[in-house]
mmCIF file of C-alpha atoms in Angstrom:
data_model
loop_
_atom_site.group_PDB
_atom_site.id
_atom_site.type_symbol
_atom_site.label_atom_id
_atom_site.label_comp_id
_atom_site.label_asym_id
_atom_site.label_seq_id
_atom_site.Cartn_x
_atom_site.Cartn_y
_atom_site.Cartn_z
ATOM 1 C CA UNK A 1 7.386 12.248 -10.320
ATOM 2 C CA UNK A 2 7.826 9.965 -6.729
ATOM 3 C CA UNK A 3 7.940 12.119 -3.755
ATOM 4 C CA UNK A 4 10.732 13.926 -2.026
ATOM 5 C CA UNK A 5 12.182 12.836 0.918
ATOM 6 C CA UNK A 6 10.465 15.349 2.807
ATOM 7 C CA UNK A 7 7.110 14.694 1.460
ATOM 8 C CA UNK A 8 7.118 10.967 2.212
ATOM 9 C CA UNK A 9 8.419 11.648 5.703
ATOM 10 C CA UNK A 10 4.968 13.337 6.362
ATOM 11 C CA UNK A 11 2.991 11.292 4.939
ATOM 12 C CA UNK A 12 5.051 8.310 7.062
ATOM 13 C CA UNK A 13 3.750 10.147 10.023
ATOM 14 C CA UNK A 14 0.406 8.581 9.762
ATOM 15 C CA UNK A 15 1.620 4.884 8.812
ATOM 16 C CA UNK A 16 2.115 3.635 11.645
ATOM 17 C CA UNK A 17 5.703 1.598 11.791
ATOM 18 C CA UNK A 18 6.718 2.404 8.569
ATOM 19 C CA UNK A 19 9.834 3.912 7.520
ATOM 20 C CA UNK A 20 11.911 4.755 4.484
ATOM 21 C CA UNK A 21 15.176 3.062 3.860
ATOM 22 C CA UNK A 22 17.847 4.808 1.347
ATOM 23 C CA UNK A 23 15.432 7.388 0.688
ATOM 24 C CA UNK A 24 13.819 4.644 -2.543
ATOM 25 C CA UNK A 25 12.408 2.149 -0.079
ATOM 26 C CA UNK A 26 9.543 2.365 2.307
ATOM 27 C CA UNK A 27 9.476 -0.432 5.190
ATOM 28 C CA UNK A 28 7.995 -1.808 8.044
ATOM 29 C CA UNK A 29 8.584 -5.058 9.962
ATOM 30 C CA UNK A 30 5.292 -7.698 11.545
ATOM 31 C CA UNK A 31 5.672 -9.581 14.290
ATOM 32 C CA UNK A 32 3.416 -12.459 14.974
ATOM 33 C CA UNK A 33 2.978 -14.374 17.532
ATOM 34 C CA UNK A 34 3.924 -17.963 15.841
ATOM 35 C CA UNK A 35 5.478 -18.463 12.021
ATOM 36 C CA UNK A 36 1.532 -19.700 10.552
ATOM 37 C CA UNK A 37 0.523 -16.165 11.462
ATOM 38 C CA UNK A 38 3.185 -14.666 9.817
ATOM 39 C CA UNK A 39 2.143 -16.966 6.571
ATOM 40 C CA UNK A 40 -1.057 -16.485 6.707
ATOM 41 C CA UNK A 41 -0.725 -12.358 6.801
ATOM 42 C CA UNK A 42 1.527 -13.134 3.713
ATOM 43 C CA UNK A 43 -1.482 -14.286 2.151
ATOM 44 C CA UNK A 44 -3.406 -10.544 2.838
ATOM 45 C CA UNK A 45 -0.336 -8.785 1.465
ATOM 46 C CA UNK A 46 -0.192 -10.907 -1.898
ATOM 47 C CA UNK A 47 -4.306 -10.432 -2.483
ATOM 48 C CA UNK A 48 -3.715 -7.108 -1.212
ATOM 49 C CA UNK A 49 -0.720 -6.198 -3.972
ATOM 50 C CA UNK A 50 -2.346 -8.654 -6.875
ATOM 51 C CA UNK A 51 -5.169 -6.149 -6.507
ATOM 52 C CA UNK A 52 -2.481 -3.022 -6.807
ATOM 53 C CA UNK A 53 -0.944 -5.017 -9.601
ATOM 54 C CA UNK A 54 2.321 -3.650 -7.353
ATOM 55 C CA UNK A 55 4.416 -6.127 -5.668
ATOM 56 C CA UNK A 56 6.102 -5.180 -2.031
ATOM 57 C CA UNK A 57 9.591 -6.822 -1.680
ATOM 58 C CA UNK A 58 8.986 -9.835 1.558
ATOM 59 C CA UNK A 59 10.795 -11.612 3.927
ATOM 60 C CA UNK A 60 9.610 -13.553 6.235
ATOM 61 C CA UNK A 61 12.273 -14.422 8.943
ATOM 62 C CA UNK A 62 10.091 -17.035 10.934
ATOM 63 C CA UNK A 63 7.518 -15.088 12.853
ATOM 64 C CA UNK A 64 9.002 -11.436 11.453
ATOM 65 C CA UNK A 65 7.876 -9.886 8.401
ATOM 66 C CA UNK A 66 9.581 -7.325 6.651
ATOM 67 C CA UNK A 67 7.308 -5.540 3.891
ATOM 68 C CA UNK A 68 9.307 -2.707 1.881
ATOM 69 C CA UNK A 69 7.644 -1.065 -0.939
ATOM 70 C CA UNK A 70 8.795 1.548 -3.794
ATOM 71 C CA UNK A 71 7.891 2.330 -7.485
ATOM 72 C CA UNK A 72 10.512 1.405 -9.575
ATOM 73 C CA UNK A 73 9.318 3.162 -12.736
ATOM 74 C CA UNK A 74 8.980 6.765 -11.008
ATOM 75 C CA UNK A 75 12.286 6.361 -8.900
ATOM 76 C CA UNK A 76 11.094 6.226 -5.902
ATOM 77 C CA UNK A 77 8.431 6.215 -3.041
ATOM 78 C CA UNK A 78 4.691 7.685 -4.505
ATOM 79 C CA UNK A 79 0.920 7.707 -3.554
ATOM 80 C CA UNK A 80 0.085 3.944 -4.633
ATOM 81 C CA UNK A 81 3.395 2.738 -2.113
ATOM 82 C CA UNK A 82 1.802 5.369 0.839
ATOM 83 C CA UNK A 83 -1.856 3.685 0.201
ATOM 84 C CA UNK A 84 -0.870 0.521 -0.088
ATOM 85 C CA UNK A 85 0.970 -0.030 2.966
ATOM 86 C CA UNK A 86 -1.881 1.683 4.501
ATOM 87 C CA UNK A 87 -3.682 -1.344 3.338
ATOM 88 C CA UNK A 88 -0.930 -3.697 5.091
ATOM 89 C CA UNK A 89 -1.501 -1.699 8.482
ATOM 90 C CA UNK A 90 -5.314 -2.137 8.143
ATOM 91 C CA UNK A 91 -4.887 -6.384 7.261
ATOM 92 C CA UNK A 92 -2.179 -6.732 10.120
ATOM 93 C CA UNK A 93 -4.370 -5.068 13.031
ATOM 94 C CA UNK A 94 -7.871 -6.747 11.731
ATOM 95 C CA UNK A 95 -5.231 -10.106 11.429
ATOM 96 C CA UNK A 96 -4.158 -9.338 14.895
ATOM 97 C CA UNK A 97 -8.045 -8.453 15.959
ATOM 98 C CA UNK A 98 -8.869 -11.551 15.779
ATOM 99 C CA UNK B 1 27.754 -31.188 14.714
ATOM 100 C CA UNK B 2 27.632 -30.200 10.953
ATOM 101 C CA UNK B 3 28.373 -30.897 7.925
ATOM 102 C CA UNK B 4 31.547 -29.730 6.727
ATOM 103 C CA UNK B 5 31.926 -27.918 3.584
ATOM 104 C CA UNK B 6 33.328 -30.833 2.052
ATOM 105 C CA UNK B 7 30.073 -33.116 2.931
ATOM 106 C CA UNK B 8 27.793 -30.365 2.234
ATOM 107 C CA UNK B 9 28.816 -29.829 -1.382
ATOM 108 C CA UNK B 10 28.528 -33.732 -1.468
ATOM 109 C CA UNK B 11 25.340 -33.743 -1.084
ATOM 110 C CA UNK B 12 24.367 -30.604 -3.080
ATOM 111 C CA UNK B 13 25.382 -32.605 -6.557
ATOM 112 C CA UNK B 14 21.371 -34.252 -5.384
ATOM 113 C CA UNK B 15 20.195 -30.767 -4.884
ATOM 114 C CA UNK B 16 19.269 -29.327 -7.968
ATOM 115 C CA UNK B 17 19.194 -25.367 -8.077
ATOM 116 C CA UNK B 18 21.287 -24.880 -3.621
ATOM 117 C CA UNK B 19 24.078 -23.771 -3.482
ATOM 118 C CA UNK B 20 26.139 -22.937 -0.249
ATOM 119 C CA UNK B 21 26.410 -19.629 0.757
ATOM 120 C CA UNK B 22 29.362 -18.397 3.152
ATOM 121 C CA UNK B 23 29.710 -21.437 4.255
ATOM 122 C CA UNK B 24 26.524 -21.491 6.657
ATOM 123 C CA UNK B 25 23.593 -21.325 4.599
ATOM 124 C CA UNK B 26 22.384 -23.584 1.629
ATOM 125 C CA UNK B 27 19.929 -21.344 -0.824
ATOM 126 C CA UNK B 28 17.638 -21.716 -3.848
ATOM 127 C CA UNK B 29 15.945 -19.396 -6.146
ATOM 128 C CA UNK B 30 12.856 -20.459 -7.390
ATOM 129 C CA UNK B 31 11.076 -18.822 -10.531
ATOM 130 C CA UNK B 32 7.751 -19.142 -11.567
ATOM 131 C CA UNK B 33 5.690 -17.813 -14.320
ATOM 132 C CA UNK B 34 3.634 -14.972 -12.200
ATOM 133 C CA UNK B 35 3.587 -14.014 -8.163
ATOM 134 C CA UNK B 36 1.009 -15.518 -6.935
ATOM 135 C CA UNK B 37 2.488 -18.830 -8.118
ATOM 136 C CA UNK B 38 5.383 -18.294 -6.051
ATOM 137 C CA UNK B 39 3.393 -17.543 -3.079
ATOM 138 C CA UNK B 40 1.131 -20.577 -3.637
ATOM 139 C CA UNK B 41 4.852 -22.300 -3.248
ATOM 140 C CA UNK B 42 6.048 -20.078 -0.275
ATOM 141 C CA UNK B 43 2.094 -21.679 1.247
ATOM 142 C CA UNK B 44 3.556 -25.058 0.485
ATOM 143 C CA UNK B 45 6.980 -24.003 1.950
ATOM 144 C CA UNK B 46 5.629 -22.892 5.015
ATOM 145 C CA UNK B 47 3.372 -26.181 5.644
ATOM 146 C CA UNK B 48 6.254 -28.248 5.146
ATOM 147 C CA UNK B 49 8.983 -26.361 7.698
ATOM 148 C CA UNK B 50 6.185 -26.883 10.368
ATOM 149 C CA UNK B 51 6.543 -30.383 9.931
ATOM 150 C CA UNK B 52 10.313 -29.707 10.801
ATOM 151 C CA UNK B 53 9.590 -27.088 12.607
ATOM 152 C CA UNK B 54 12.336 -25.476 11.071
ATOM 153 C CA UNK B 55 12.115 -22.604 8.883
ATOM 154 C CA UNK B 56 13.715 -21.085 6.120
ATOM 155 C CA UNK B 57 14.234 -17.608 5.810
ATOM 156 C CA UNK B 58 12.611 -16.606 2.593
ATOM 157 C CA UNK B 59 12.328 -13.890 0.172
ATOM 158 C CA UNK B 60 9.419 -12.910 -2.657
ATOM 159 C CA UNK B 61 11.006 -11.109 -4.749
ATOM 160 C CA UNK B 62 8.219 -10.697 -7.413
ATOM 161 C CA UNK B 63 8.252 -13.767 -9.088
ATOM 162 C CA UNK B 64 11.165 -15.041 -7.726
ATOM 163 C CA UNK B 65 11.151 -17.370 -4.251
ATOM 164 C CA UNK B 66 14.517 -17.547 -2.709
ATOM 165 C CA UNK B 67 15.222 -20.130 0.785
ATOM 166 C CA UNK B 68 18.601 -20.515 3.054
ATOM 167 C CA UNK B 69 18.416 -23.205 5.343
ATOM 168 C CA UNK B 70 20.297 -23.319 8.407
ATOM 169 C CA UNK B 71 20.686 -25.483 11.362
ATOM 170 C CA UNK B 72 21.540 -22.447 14.134
ATOM 171 C CA UNK B 73 21.739 -24.472 17.011
ATOM 172 C CA UNK B 74 24.287 -26.659 15.237
ATOM 173 C CA UNK B 75 26.570 -23.478 13.734
ATOM 174 C CA UNK B 76 26.167 -24.088 10.347
ATOM 175 C CA UNK B 77 23.815 -26.910 8.081
ATOM 176 C CA UNK B 78 23.048 -30.495 9.116
ATOM 177 C CA UNK B 79 20.679 -33.490 7.336
ATOM 178 C CA UNK B 80 17.540 -31.858 8.955
ATOM 179 C CA UNK B 81 18.287 -28.671 5.924
ATOM 180 C CA UNK B 82 19.480 -30.954 3.594
ATOM 181 C CA UNK B 83 16.513 -33.160 3.811
ATOM 182 C CA UNK B 84 14.002 -30.044 4.171
ATOM 183 C CA UNK B 85 15.518 -28.759 0.573
ATOM 184 C CA UNK B 86 14.705 -32.106 -0.323
ATOM 185 C CA UNK B 87 11.241 -31.555 -0.200
ATOM 186 C CA UNK B 88 11.021 -28.266 -1.093
ATOM 187 C CA UNK B 89 12.268 -29.137 -4.415
ATOM 188 C CA UNK B 90 9.694 -32.037 -4.666
ATOM 189 C CA UNK B 91 7.309 -29.386 -3.911
ATOM 190 C CA UNK B 92 8.229 -27.200 -6.616
ATOM 191 C CA UNK B 93 8.609 -29.922 -8.779
ATOM 192 C CA UNK B 94 4.898 -30.901 -8.760
ATOM 193 C CA UNK B 95 3.900 -27.449 -8.775
ATOM 194 C CA UNK B 96 5.563 -26.812 -12.051
ATOM 195 C CA UNK B 97 3.394 -29.892 -13.586
ATOM 196 C CA UNK B 98 0.350 -28.835 -12.361
#
């Protein structure tokens, strides 16, 4: 069972930058100081998503990387999406502090 | 001056898989046997686009990587887009043969 929209919103309070989209996705845009820093972040995102075996939809628009997560098989947002989004935020904070 | 739609179509004849979109972009989808192969290709694409200092709009949807090119400053497709698309195709052929 996916989370209800209210449950998703409750989780997003602790998840900086992430928003719900069409009650089916959670989405966050990450902005970098240059294109290659965004690409390095995408490499981190790829490694994390392989570990989860759960891959976000990724767009790269110059210095902006957007990640969208959903659990297709559940028909909405589940705990995996929330946990994975948390790890992406941690990877972003780490990249930003380097 | 950007190419006319007719000029773009003439160039695309020699550019496998690329199509015109809204007379403003050229676009190609590249499909890989797994997610990480697509990510490795995106790393190649990033290096090529840095060399051109001209970055495509990239989407990664599991095993499918989509590239969109346009020359914003010219208001359409120019020779740079065509040349860059050719290099992406070469990188893809190389990745596929490895």
